[in-house]
Amino acid sequence: MEKMQQIVGRARAAFRSGRSRPLEFRIQQLKALERMVQEKEKEILAALKADLNKCGYNAYSHEILGVLGELALTIEKLPSWAAPQPVKKNLLTMRDEAYINYEPLGVVLVIGAWNYPFVLVMQPLIGAIAAGNAVVVKPSEVSENTARLVAELLPQYLDKDLYAVVTGGVPETTELLTQRFDHILYTGNTAVGKIVMAAAAKHLTPVTLELGGKSPCYIDKDCDLAVACRRITWGKYMNCGQTCIAPDYILCDPSIQSKVVENIKATLKEFYGEDVKSSPDYERIINQRHFKRVKSLLEGQKIAHGGETDEASCFIAPTILTDVSPDSKVMEEEIFGPVLPIVPVKSVEEAIEFINGREKPLALYVFSNNKQLIKRVISETSSGGVTGNDVIMHFFLSTLPFGGVGHSGMGAYHGKHSFETFSHRRACLIKDLKMESTNKMRYPPGSQKKVDWAKFFLLKRFNKARIGLFVLALLGVVAAVMIK
């Protein structure tokens, strides 16, 4: 407990010194982080290989590329993001200065996830630094090699007091959560998300929770199945299915179920060859515990493809399940593995009803040649994000907020949204001490005349370009005289 108090206390003292606030310092730290990623690329790739069996190409495209893109965008745009944002004024404040000032929250905690252990720590860290905060980073202990590397590298490149790294498992995280933070961003499952939120509530600390859920994928009969299934296969089986926004299950008409299976099988052969196990592009389940959990989901199911497992290497082949019952075990929890159930539905109405009967997912996918049908599904359901005629790709567009809703999380980040998540939008109004007579309508004693003039100034809408500031000022003088 004392160690955690010291780490957080040191970060808070560093924040209170004010050195994280200047824009020049923030950009300097972001550039140092960028240099770290570039200079230590081989070490990062090696850690990801050790944790998840990610080959160099996949590790770079899934983790490093996104971090470098986020850094480049933030470094370029931060001056405009951080600048005071003027707001529209009413007649009573037309001579005043009114703006939103973005200020750092203080000391924030970022708790990363094991499935993408580098990018899911670095992207929130980038936003927190950009906003001028001190940050305590807690990488997931499950991806131990990447966690160890992050703890080793960050102090070499960033301010050691402002940006601390805490490693360890549940006991360390539990102790860390007893400390007071000014914001917590957690990526992980719903059960732990509840624990994080309960701990934060004791200090009235706001949270961003990036959770998960069962992200549905509806395939309309009016659809290019070959293209749809290739995109679904890519999104489902990348990282061995261990992606929070992977399509969790497919909803489709029974008449196209067999065609969907055949198209996915053909794509799997195209992606990974005849022997998936020997493919350098196919990852492994993170550990034995998760291997056993995913394997147990296959029990009693109709396996249309795959199903092969190897406990020693945590290998589970890309698997397709057909005619899956909505009440089966595989449909109860987020799969987080290379198992794809297909649940038959007879119409888009039934698909919408099925989706709405469950917790709100982190992502939702719809494939159809009919854009109106896609927009109907969007308008009649709720999810953290949606991609039509593809999967996962909304994650890579930094102008879109990435986050959940309901059981799949709260709050969002990426790009400018990260900066805003870790900032306080401070309302600022600066007046002068002149024209005091115009304020008489708000001072006692009250009268109906004062109320009428207040209604005029607050409720009336004028085109300032047409009426001119001079006329508005004149109205203020007239009001003051009349009230007097």
Tab-separated table of C-alpha atoms in Angstrom:
chain	number	residue	atom	x	y	z
A	1	MET	CA	0.000	0.000	0.000
A	2	GLU	CA	2.822	2.368	0.932
A	3	LYS	CA	4.531	1.792	-2.421
A	4	MET	CA	1.370	2.713	-4.344
A	5	GLN	CA	0.900	5.821	-2.206
A	6	GLN	CA	4.458	6.879	-3.018
A	7	ILE	CA	4.021	6.325	-6.769
A	8	VAL	CA	0.732	8.240	-6.957
A	9	GLY	CA	1.997	10.891	-4.538
A	10	ARG	CA	5.119	11.462	-6.634
A	11	ALA	CA	2.985	11.781	-9.780
A	12	ARG	CA	0.660	14.251	-8.054
A	13	ALA	CA	3.558	16.344	-6.780
A	14	ALA	CA	5.027	16.405	-10.283
A	15	PHE	CA	1.676	17.457	-11.725
A	16	ARG	CA	1.264	20.223	-9.139
A	17	SER	CA	4.676	21.565	-10.101
A	18	GLY	CA	2.994	22.606	-13.354
A	19	ARG	CA	5.597	21.192	-15.708
A	20	SER	CA	3.165	18.946	-17.585
A	21	ARG	CA	0.921	21.870	-18.565
A	22	PRO	CA	2.941	23.823	-21.181
A	23	LEU	CA	2.124	22.763	-24.726
A	24	GLU	CA	5.818	22.607	-25.617
A	25	PHE	CA	6.453	20.068	-22.838
A	26	ARG	CA	3.534	17.859	-23.896
A	27	ILE	CA	4.716	17.781	-27.501
A	28	GLN	CA	8.270	17.067	-26.358
A	29	GLN	CA	7.049	14.044	-24.348
A	30	LEU	CA	4.920	12.799	-27.263
A	31	LYS	CA	7.912	13.039	-29.586
A	32	ALA	CA	9.993	11.113	-27.050
A	33	LEU	CA	7.294	8.414	-26.999
A	34	GLU	CA	7.356	8.332	-30.799
A	35	ARG	CA	11.141	7.924	-30.717
A	36	MET	CA	10.759	5.059	-28.231
A	37	VAL	CA	8.396	3.156	-30.522
A	38	GLN	CA	10.670	3.660	-33.508
A	39	GLU	CA	13.933	2.831	-31.739
A	40	LYS	CA	12.599	-0.168	-29.787
A	41	GLU	CA	10.474	-1.696	-32.553
A	42	LYS	CA	12.340	-5.020	-32.521
A	43	GLU	CA	11.984	-5.386	-28.751
A	44	ILE	CA	8.250	-4.596	-28.926
A	45	LEU	CA	7.701	-7.116	-31.716
A	46	ALA	CA	9.644	-9.778	-29.792
A	47	ALA	CA	7.495	-9.237	-26.676
A	48	LEU	CA	4.281	-9.532	-28.703
A	49	LYS	CA	5.602	-12.714	-30.316
A	50	ALA	CA	6.359	-14.195	-26.897
A	51	ASP	CA	2.961	-13.274	-25.446
A	52	LEU	CA	0.579	-13.995	-28.332
A	53	ASN	CA	2.685	-15.677	-31.049
A	54	LYS	CA	2.186	-12.622	-33.258
A	55	CYS	CA	4.353	-12.613	-36.346
A	56	GLY	CA	6.215	-9.402	-37.128
A	57	TYR	CA	3.875	-8.224	-39.866
A	58	ASN	CA	0.727	-8.731	-37.773
A	59	ALA	CA	2.244	-7.266	-34.624
A	60	TYR	CA	3.380	-4.163	-36.490
A	61	SER	CA	0.052	-3.595	-38.271
A	62	HIS	CA	-2.128	-4.452	-35.237
A	63	GLU	CA	-0.182	-2.557	-32.574
A	64	ILE	CA	2.742	-0.379	-33.625
A	65	LEU	CA	1.195	1.228	-36.695
A	66	GLY	CA	-1.816	2.467	-34.764
A	67	VAL	CA	0.368	3.973	-32.046
A	68	LEU	CA	2.579	5.801	-34.549
A	69	GLY	CA	-0.509	7.085	-36.380
A	70	GLU	CA	-2.062	8.349	-33.140
A	71	LEU	CA	1.200	10.057	-32.167
A	72	ALA	CA	1.590	11.775	-35.546
A	73	LEU	CA	-1.999	13.039	-35.468
A	74	THR	CA	-1.790	14.260	-31.879
A	75	ILE	CA	1.537	16.042	-32.328
A	76	GLU	CA	0.180	17.816	-35.413
A	77	LYS	CA	-3.235	18.757	-34.046
A	78	LEU	CA	-2.547	19.377	-30.348
A	79	PRO	CA	-2.011	23.156	-30.667
A	80	SER	CA	-5.473	23.578	-32.198
A	81	TRP	CA	-7.113	21.071	-29.823
A	82	ALA	CA	-5.683	22.791	-26.752
A	83	ALA	CA	-6.474	26.341	-27.882
A	84	PRO	CA	-9.356	28.143	-26.135
A	85	GLN	CA	-12.592	27.519	-28.039
A	86	PRO	CA	-14.747	30.675	-28.407
A	87	VAL	CA	-18.487	30.157	-27.952
A	88	LYS	CA	-21.536	32.055	-29.158
A	89	LYS	CA	-22.792	34.828	-26.904
A	90	ASN	CA	-26.148	36.382	-26.113
A	91	LEU	CA	-27.086	40.093	-25.933
A	92	LEU	CA	-26.072	40.351	-22.297
A	93	THR	CA	-22.548	39.052	-22.954
A	94	MET	CA	-21.889	40.508	-26.416
A	95	ARG	CA	-19.016	42.691	-25.138
A	96	ASP	CA	-17.454	39.919	-23.042
A	97	GLU	CA	-14.934	37.188	-23.726
A	98	ALA	CA	-16.524	33.712	-23.566
A	99	TYR	CA	-14.676	30.499	-24.318
A	100	ILE	CA	-14.059	26.879	-23.308
A	101	ASN	CA	-10.619	26.237	-21.859
A	102	TYR	CA	-9.282	22.679	-21.907
A	103	GLU	CA	-7.360	21.935	-18.738
A	104	PRO	CA	-5.758	18.692	-17.494
A	105	LEU	CA	-7.641	16.623	-14.947
A	106	GLY	CA	-4.629	15.771	-12.777
A	107	VAL	CA	-3.298	12.256	-12.141
A	108	VAL	CA	-4.975	9.604	-14.283
A	109	LEU	CA	-4.763	5.822	-14.221
A	110	VAL	CA	-4.627	3.743	-17.412
A	111	ILE	CA	-5.234	0.005	-16.967
A	112	GLY	CA	-4.402	-1.918	-20.139
A	113	ALA	CA	-5.604	-5.232	-21.560
A	114	TRP	CA	-3.661	-8.366	-22.493
A	115	ASN	CA	-5.086	-9.043	-25.959
A	116	TYR	CA	-3.455	-6.003	-27.591
A	117	PRO	CA	-1.059	-5.239	-24.757
A	118	PHE	CA	0.926	-2.459	-26.423
A	119	VAL	CA	-1.609	-0.376	-28.359
A	120	LEU	CA	-4.278	-0.523	-25.619
A	121	VAL	CA	-1.847	1.049	-23.160
A	122	MET	CA	-0.169	3.485	-25.524
A	123	GLN	CA	-3.214	5.055	-27.167
A	124	PRO	CA	-4.814	6.196	-23.881
A	125	LEU	CA	-1.377	7.282	-22.625
A	126	ILE	CA	-0.976	9.504	-25.694
A	127	GLY	CA	-4.293	11.233	-25.002
A	128	ALA	CA	-3.514	11.679	-21.304
A	129	ILE	CA	-0.092	13.215	-22.018
A	130	ALA	CA	-1.573	15.453	-24.726
A	131	ALA	CA	-4.120	16.792	-22.232
A	132	GLY	CA	-1.330	17.674	-19.771
A	133	ASN	CA	-1.927	15.036	-17.094
A	134	ALA	CA	0.349	12.919	-14.952
A	135	VAL	CA	-0.259	9.228	-15.716
A	136	VAL	CA	0.096	5.938	-13.868
A	137	VAL	CA	0.162	3.062	-16.355
A	138	LYS	CA	-0.816	-0.475	-15.336
A	139	PRO	CA	-0.184	-2.972	-18.165
A	140	SER	CA	-1.908	-6.348	-17.981
A	141	GLU	CA	0.128	-8.965	-16.141
A	142	VAL	CA	-1.323	-11.693	-18.395
A	143	SER	CA	0.804	-10.480	-21.332
A	144	GLU	CA	3.828	-10.479	-19.054
A	145	ASN	CA	6.545	-9.919	-21.656
A	146	THR	CA	4.950	-6.763	-23.046
A	147	ALA	CA	4.163	-5.510	-19.526
A	148	ARG	CA	7.785	-5.969	-18.498
A	149	LEU	CA	9.014	-4.161	-21.611
A	150	VAL	CA	6.657	-1.201	-21.114
A	151	ALA	CA	7.867	-0.852	-17.506
A	152	GLU	CA	11.465	-0.940	-18.718
A	153	LEU	CA	11.136	1.451	-21.669
A	154	LEU	CA	8.855	4.285	-20.529
A	155	PRO	CA	11.211	5.620	-17.813
A	156	GLN	CA	14.014	5.717	-20.382
A	157	TYR	CA	12.111	8.130	-22.625
A	158	LEU	CA	9.501	9.967	-20.519
A	159	ASP	CA	9.534	12.037	-17.323
A	160	LYS	CA	9.871	9.385	-14.608
A	161	ASP	CA	7.828	11.203	-11.983
A	162	LEU	CA	4.963	12.290	-14.217
A	163	TYR	CA	4.568	8.986	-16.039
A	164	ALA	CA	4.931	5.920	-13.808
A	165	VAL	CA	4.447	2.246	-14.611
A	166	VAL	CA	3.109	-0.286	-12.094
A	167	THR	CA	3.443	-4.003	-12.844
A	168	GLY	CA	1.967	-6.996	-11.039
A	169	GLY	CA	-1.295	-8.866	-10.801
A	170	VAL	CA	-4.590	-8.590	-8.957
A	171	PRO	CA	-3.106	-7.605	-5.539
A	172	GLU	CA	-1.152	-4.711	-7.055
A	173	THR	CA	-4.117	-3.512	-9.114
A	174	THR	CA	-6.391	-3.753	-6.072
A	175	GLU	CA	-3.980	-1.624	-4.024
A	176	LEU	CA	-3.651	0.848	-6.863
A	177	LEU	CA	-7.423	1.270	-7.019
A	178	THR	CA	-7.537	2.357	-3.367
A	179	GLN	CA	-5.611	5.483	-4.348
A	180	ARG	CA	-7.330	8.641	-5.465
A	181	PHE	CA	-7.093	9.437	-9.175
A	182	ASP	CA	-8.682	12.176	-11.250
A	183	HIS	CA	-9.725	9.789	-14.025
A	184	ILE	CA	-9.424	6.052	-14.660
A	185	LEU	CA	-9.472	4.413	-18.091
A	186	TYR	CA	-9.844	0.640	-17.947
A	187	THR	CA	-9.870	-1.815	-20.846
A	188	GLY	CA	-11.054	-5.336	-20.070
A	189	ASN	CA	-14.114	-7.353	-19.133
A	190	THR	CA	-17.383	-6.239	-17.573
A	191	ALA	CA	-16.854	-8.029	-14.239
A	192	VAL	CA	-13.601	-6.207	-13.531
A	193	GLY	CA	-15.096	-3.009	-14.970
A	194	LYS	CA	-17.653	-3.076	-12.145
A	195	ILE	CA	-14.846	-3.432	-9.583
A	196	VAL	CA	-12.967	-0.492	-11.112
A	197	MET	CA	-16.095	1.662	-11.131
A	198	ALA	CA	-16.928	0.787	-7.506
A	199	ALA	CA	-13.394	1.711	-6.403
A	200	ALA	CA	-13.526	4.965	-8.380
A	201	ALA	CA	-16.893	5.885	-6.859
A	202	LYS	CA	-15.330	6.108	-3.377
A	203	HIS	CA	-13.347	9.123	-4.593
A	204	LEU	CA	-15.963	10.414	-7.079
A	205	THR	CA	-13.431	9.634	-9.798
A	206	PRO	CA	-14.845	9.608	-13.361
A	207	VAL	CA	-14.128	6.519	-15.443
A	208	THR	CA	-13.834	5.468	-19.049
A	209	LEU	CA	-14.613	1.760	-19.331
A	210	GLU	CA	-13.722	-0.032	-22.556
A	211	LEU	CA	-15.394	-3.382	-22.011
A	212	GLY	CA	-16.683	-5.989	-24.454
A	213	GLY	CA	-19.749	-8.077	-25.071
A	214	LYS	CA	-21.071	-10.228	-27.853
A	215	SER	CA	-20.792	-8.145	-31.021
A	216	PRO	CA	-23.375	-9.423	-33.550
A	217	CYS	CA	-22.897	-9.661	-37.304
A	218	TYR	CA	-26.024	-9.771	-39.466
A	219	ILE	CA	-25.688	-10.974	-43.065
A	220	ASP	CA	-28.579	-10.083	-45.381
A	221	LYS	CA	-29.507	-12.437	-48.207
A	222	ASP	CA	-29.010	-9.535	-50.631
A	223	CYS	CA	-25.252	-9.494	-50.194
A	224	ASP	CA	-21.994	-10.461	-51.921
A	225	LEU	CA	-21.271	-13.424	-49.655
A	226	ALA	CA	-17.725	-13.972	-50.893
A	227	VAL	CA	-16.688	-10.432	-49.993
A	228	ALA	CA	-18.686	-10.369	-46.742
A	229	CYS	CA	-17.250	-13.673	-45.520
A	230	ARG	CA	-13.679	-12.676	-46.386
A	231	ARG	CA	-14.015	-9.511	-44.297
A	232	ILE	CA	-15.725	-11.366	-41.443
A	233	THR	CA	-13.053	-14.085	-41.470
A	234	TRP	CA	-10.299	-11.480	-41.235
A	235	GLY	CA	-11.929	-9.715	-38.292
A	236	LYS	CA	-13.003	-12.839	-36.424
A	237	TYR	CA	-9.798	-14.870	-36.537
A	238	MET	CA	-7.161	-12.126	-36.315
A	239	ASN	CA	-5.279	-12.422	-33.020
A	240	CYS	CA	-6.871	-15.872	-32.651
A	241	GLY	CA	-10.264	-14.292	-32.040
A	242	GLN	CA	-8.996	-12.328	-29.031
A	243	THR	CA	-10.310	-8.940	-30.149
A	244	CYS	CA	-12.928	-7.045	-28.155
A	245	ILE	CA	-14.713	-5.859	-31.311
A	246	ALA	CA	-14.410	-9.110	-33.280
A	247	PRO	CA	-17.733	-10.337	-34.700
A	248	ASP	CA	-18.835	-12.678	-31.908
A	249	TYR	CA	-21.582	-14.479	-33.807
A	250	ILE	CA	-23.388	-14.407	-37.152
A	251	LEU	CA	-27.120	-13.918	-37.682
A	252	CYS	CA	-28.365	-14.996	-41.116
A	253	ASP	CA	-31.241	-16.668	-42.927
A	254	PRO	CA	-31.122	-20.490	-42.771
A	255	SER	CA	-31.113	-20.585	-46.597
A	256	ILE	CA	-27.638	-19.004	-46.794
A	257	GLN	CA	-26.033	-20.652	-43.742
A	258	SER	CA	-24.250	-23.369	-45.719
A	259	LYS	CA	-22.975	-20.818	-48.255
A	260	VAL	CA	-21.612	-18.680	-45.425
A	261	VAL	CA	-19.777	-21.695	-44.027
A	262	GLU	CA	-18.274	-22.613	-47.407
A	263	ASN	CA	-17.135	-19.047	-48.067
A	264	ILE	CA	-15.491	-18.764	-44.651
A	265	LYS	CA	-13.777	-22.139	-45.125
A	266	ALA	CA	-12.430	-21.035	-48.492
A	267	THR	CA	-11.170	-17.774	-47.003
A	268	LEU	CA	-9.468	-19.573	-44.112
A	269	LYS	CA	-7.560	-21.688	-46.633
A	270	GLU	CA	-6.652	-18.525	-48.550
A	271	PHE	CA	-5.413	-16.777	-45.392
A	272	TYR	CA	-3.700	-19.583	-43.485
A	273	GLY	CA	-3.111	-22.412	-45.981
A	274	GLU	CA	-3.911	-26.092	-45.573
A	275	ASP	CA	-2.248	-26.347	-42.147
A	276	VAL	CA	-3.424	-23.464	-39.965
A	277	LYS	CA	-1.280	-24.570	-37.054
A	278	SER	CA	1.925	-24.005	-38.999
A	279	SER	CA	0.834	-20.647	-40.435
A	280	PRO	CA	2.953	-17.728	-39.164
A	281	ASP	CA	-0.135	-15.492	-39.474
A	282	TYR	CA	-2.216	-17.426	-36.936
A	283	GLU	CA	-1.772	-16.540	-33.283
A	284	ARG	CA	-2.392	-18.570	-30.105
A	285	ILE	CA	-4.690	-18.312	-27.100
A	286	ILE	CA	-2.934	-16.254	-24.397
A	287	ASN	CA	-2.715	-18.974	-21.695
A	288	GLN	CA	-3.999	-22.330	-20.450
A	289	ARG	CA	-6.890	-20.867	-18.469
A	290	HIS	CA	-8.346	-19.089	-21.478
A	291	PHE	CA	-7.611	-22.118	-23.680
A	292	LYS	CA	-9.738	-24.355	-21.444
A	293	ARG	CA	-12.498	-21.745	-21.263
A	294	VAL	CA	-12.762	-21.384	-25.063
A	295	LYS	CA	-12.482	-25.143	-25.640
A	296	SER	CA	-15.366	-25.784	-23.233
A	297	LEU	CA	-17.637	-23.645	-25.440
A	298	LEU	CA	-17.427	-26.301	-28.167
A	299	GLU	CA	-19.075	-28.978	-26.036
A	300	GLY	CA	-22.396	-30.153	-27.446
A	301	GLN	CA	-22.146	-27.904	-30.510
A	302	LYS	CA	-22.458	-28.779	-34.191
A	303	ILE	CA	-18.968	-28.101	-35.566
A	304	ALA	CA	-19.127	-27.313	-39.286
A	305	HIS	CA	-15.404	-26.592	-39.539
A	306	GLY	CA	-12.335	-26.676	-37.300
A	307	GLY	CA	-12.528	-27.739	-33.677
A	308	GLU	CA	-8.953	-29.049	-33.485
A	309	THR	CA	-7.052	-28.101	-30.330
A	310	ASP	CA	-3.581	-28.528	-28.812
A	311	GLU	CA	-3.371	-27.652	-25.126
A	312	ALA	CA	0.438	-27.682	-25.001
A	313	SER	CA	0.699	-24.794	-27.477
A	314	CYS	CA	-2.687	-23.183	-26.631
A	315	PHE	CA	-3.784	-23.770	-30.233
A	316	ILE	CA	-7.455	-23.753	-31.190
A	317	ALA	CA	-8.197	-23.993	-34.894
A	318	PRO	CA	-10.551	-21.494	-36.563
A	319	THR	CA	-13.943	-23.017	-35.801
A	320	ILE	CA	-17.443	-22.510	-37.210
A	321	LEU	CA	-20.573	-23.671	-35.371
A	322	THR	CA	-23.911	-23.995	-37.157
A	323	ASP	CA	-27.559	-24.056	-36.060
A	324	VAL	CA	-26.556	-22.656	-32.695
A	325	SER	CA	-29.292	-22.292	-30.101
A	326	PRO	CA	-29.655	-18.799	-28.576
A	327	ASP	CA	-29.750	-20.483	-25.157
A	328	SER	CA	-26.490	-22.427	-25.535
A	329	LYS	CA	-23.394	-21.767	-23.409
A	330	VAL	CA	-21.471	-20.301	-26.341
A	331	MET	CA	-24.135	-17.581	-26.624
A	332	GLU	CA	-24.030	-16.617	-22.943
A	333	GLU	CA	-20.637	-14.931	-22.738
A	334	GLU	CA	-18.203	-13.114	-24.995
A	335	ILE	CA	-16.246	-15.853	-26.774
A	336	PHE	CA	-12.886	-14.072	-27.101
A	337	GLY	CA	-11.487	-16.900	-29.179
A	338	PRO	CA	-11.540	-18.381	-32.704
A	339	VAL	CA	-15.047	-19.843	-32.459
A	340	LEU	CA	-17.784	-18.419	-34.690
A	341	PRO	CA	-21.400	-19.496	-33.985
A	342	ILE	CA	-24.071	-19.029	-36.643
A	343	VAL	CA	-27.575	-18.390	-35.304
A	344	PRO	CA	-30.331	-18.734	-37.936
A	345	VAL	CA	-32.881	-15.898	-38.163
A	346	LYS	CA	-35.621	-15.598	-40.781
A	347	SER	CA	-35.684	-11.837	-41.262
A	348	VAL	CA	-33.993	-8.564	-40.403
A	349	GLU	CA	-36.855	-7.922	-37.953
A	350	GLU	CA	-35.971	-11.123	-36.098
A	351	ALA	CA	-32.279	-10.162	-36.131
A	352	ILE	CA	-33.056	-6.740	-34.645
A	353	GLU	CA	-35.272	-8.334	-31.985
A	354	PHE	CA	-32.506	-10.828	-31.147
A	355	ILE	CA	-29.886	-8.070	-30.791
A	356	ASN	CA	-32.153	-5.867	-28.678
A	357	GLY	CA	-32.976	-8.770	-26.369
A	358	ARG	CA	-29.360	-8.853	-25.167
A	359	GLU	CA	-26.925	-6.448	-23.543
A	360	LYS	CA	-25.710	-3.597	-25.751
A	361	PRO	CA	-22.550	-4.758	-27.561
A	362	LEU	CA	-19.289	-2.898	-28.134
A	363	ALA	CA	-19.698	-3.239	-31.907
A	364	LEU	CA	-22.346	-4.268	-34.429
A	365	TYR	CA	-21.883	-5.336	-38.054
A	366	VAL	CA	-24.344	-5.486	-40.944
A	367	PHE	CA	-23.705	-6.772	-44.464
A	368	SER	CA	-26.150	-5.923	-47.240
A	369	ASN	CA	-26.331	-4.370	-50.688
A	370	ASN	CA	-29.271	-2.387	-49.331
A	371	LYS	CA	-27.941	0.703	-47.543
A	372	GLN	CA	-31.413	1.487	-46.240
A	373	LEU	CA	-31.488	-1.882	-44.486
A	374	ILE	CA	-28.115	-1.125	-42.883
A	375	LYS	CA	-29.380	2.253	-41.670
A	376	ARG	CA	-32.544	0.623	-40.365
A	377	VAL	CA	-30.504	-1.774	-38.223
A	378	ILE	CA	-28.457	1.182	-36.969
A	379	SER	CA	-31.564	3.213	-36.097
A	380	GLU	CA	-33.373	0.333	-34.352
A	381	THR	CA	-30.477	-1.027	-32.261
A	382	SER	CA	-27.779	0.301	-29.941
A	383	SER	CA	-24.065	-0.497	-29.723
A	384	GLY	CA	-20.760	1.202	-29.007
A	385	GLY	CA	-19.940	1.433	-32.699
A	386	VAL	CA	-21.181	0.147	-36.067
A	387	THR	CA	-19.520	-0.813	-39.319
A	388	GLY	CA	-21.648	-1.582	-42.360
A	389	ASN	CA	-20.289	-4.044	-44.940
A	390	ASP	CA	-17.068	-4.581	-43.008
A	391	VAL	CA	-15.860	-5.364	-39.497
A	392	ILE	CA	-13.565	-3.596	-37.002
A	393	MET	CA	-12.663	-0.771	-39.406
A	394	HIS	CA	-14.447	1.951	-37.403
A	395	PHE	CA	-11.715	1.414	-34.782
A	396	PHE	CA	-9.072	2.734	-37.180
A	397	LEU	CA	-10.782	6.037	-37.990
A	398	SER	CA	-9.486	8.435	-35.340
A	399	THR	CA	-12.224	11.003	-35.985
A	400	LEU	CA	-14.774	8.478	-34.675
A	401	PRO	CA	-15.011	7.987	-30.889
A	402	PHE	CA	-14.222	4.434	-29.802
A	403	GLY	CA	-16.182	3.241	-26.794
A	404	GLY	CA	-19.074	1.205	-25.492
A	405	VAL	CA	-22.566	1.756	-24.157
A	406	GLY	CA	-24.348	0.017	-21.304
A	407	HIS	CA	-22.603	-3.247	-20.411
A	408	SER	CA	-20.012	-2.718	-23.131
A	409	GLY	CA	-18.645	0.375	-21.415
A	410	MET	CA	-18.866	4.136	-21.053
A	411	GLY	CA	-16.879	7.035	-22.404
A	412	ALA	CA	-14.713	6.986	-25.521
A	413	TYR	CA	-11.285	7.825	-26.859
A	414	HIS	CA	-9.072	7.919	-30.008
A	415	GLY	CA	-7.708	11.047	-31.674
A	416	LYS	CA	-9.245	14.270	-30.389
A	417	HIS	CA	-11.718	12.218	-28.352
A	418	SER	CA	-8.789	10.967	-26.227
A	419	PHE	CA	-7.660	14.527	-25.581
A	420	GLU	CA	-11.197	15.518	-24.554
A	421	THR	CA	-11.633	12.437	-22.325
A	422	PHE	CA	-8.599	13.422	-20.280
A	423	SER	CA	-9.439	17.151	-20.204
A	424	HIS	CA	-11.829	19.296	-18.203
A	425	ARG	CA	-13.845	21.639	-20.431
A	426	ARG	CA	-13.733	24.742	-18.267
A	427	ALA	CA	-16.358	27.420	-18.922
A	428	CYS	CA	-14.724	30.866	-18.965
A	429	LEU	CA	-16.439	34.276	-19.102
A	430	ILE	CA	-14.400	37.469	-18.740
A	431	LYS	CA	-16.220	40.777	-18.372
A	432	ASP	CA	-14.980	44.315	-17.835
A	433	LEU	CA	-16.139	46.798	-15.189
A	434	LYS	CA	-17.749	49.256	-17.584
A	435	MET	CA	-21.404	49.918	-18.545
A	436	GLU	CA	-22.616	48.962	-15.089
A	437	SER	CA	-25.981	50.556	-15.837
A	438	THR	CA	-26.851	47.667	-18.173
A	439	ASN	CA	-26.682	45.291	-15.204
A	440	LYS	CA	-29.415	47.027	-13.243
A	441	MET	CA	-32.085	44.707	-14.596
A	442	ARG	CA	-30.575	41.832	-12.579
A	443	TYR	CA	-30.141	43.744	-9.334
A	444	PRO	CA	-32.815	44.153	-6.641
A	445	PRO	CA	-35.406	45.458	-6.229
A	446	GLY	CA	-37.233	43.443	-8.860
A	447	SER	CA	-39.979	44.715	-11.156
A	448	GLN	CA	-42.041	43.551	-14.110
A	449	LYS	CA	-40.209	46.025	-16.330
A	450	LYS	CA	-36.893	44.409	-15.450
A	451	VAL	CA	-38.293	40.952	-16.177
A	452	ASP	CA	-39.585	42.128	-19.582
A	453	TRP	CA	-36.202	43.570	-20.543
A	454	ALA	CA	-34.437	40.420	-19.327
A	455	LYS	CA	-36.748	38.326	-21.503
A	456	PHE	CA	-35.943	40.555	-24.452
A	457	PHE	CA	-32.172	40.251	-24.010
A	458	LEU	CA	-32.087	36.523	-23.214
A	459	LEU	CA	-34.809	35.107	-25.447
A	460	LYS	CA	-34.663	37.326	-28.540
A	461	ARG	CA	-32.570	36.103	-31.497
A	462	PHE	CA	-30.836	38.664	-33.682
A	463	ASN	CA	-28.592	38.471	-36.697
A	464	LYS	CA	-25.631	40.456	-35.369
A	465	ALA	CA	-24.240	41.029	-38.839
A	466	ARG	CA	-27.450	42.707	-39.909
A	467	ILE	CA	-28.367	44.645	-36.833
A	468	GLY	CA	-24.841	45.665	-35.897
A	469	LEU	CA	-23.103	45.823	-32.557
A	470	PHE	CA	-23.831	49.525	-32.317
A	471	VAL	CA	-27.578	48.916	-32.295
A	472	LEU	CA	-27.202	46.150	-29.715
A	473	ALA	CA	-25.161	48.433	-27.479
A	474	LEU	CA	-27.763	51.151	-27.929
A	475	LEU	CA	-30.482	48.723	-26.829
A	476	GLY	CA	-28.491	48.052	-23.681
A	477	VAL	CA	-28.257	51.765	-22.900
A	478	VAL	CA	-31.973	52.238	-23.543
A	479	ALA	CA	-32.780	49.365	-21.235
A	480	ALA	CA	-30.630	50.820	-18.495
A	481	VAL	CA	-32.319	54.229	-18.799
A	482	MET	CA	-35.813	52.729	-18.869
A	483	ILE	CA	-35.168	50.624	-15.802
A	484	LYS	CA	-33.692	53.576	-13.996
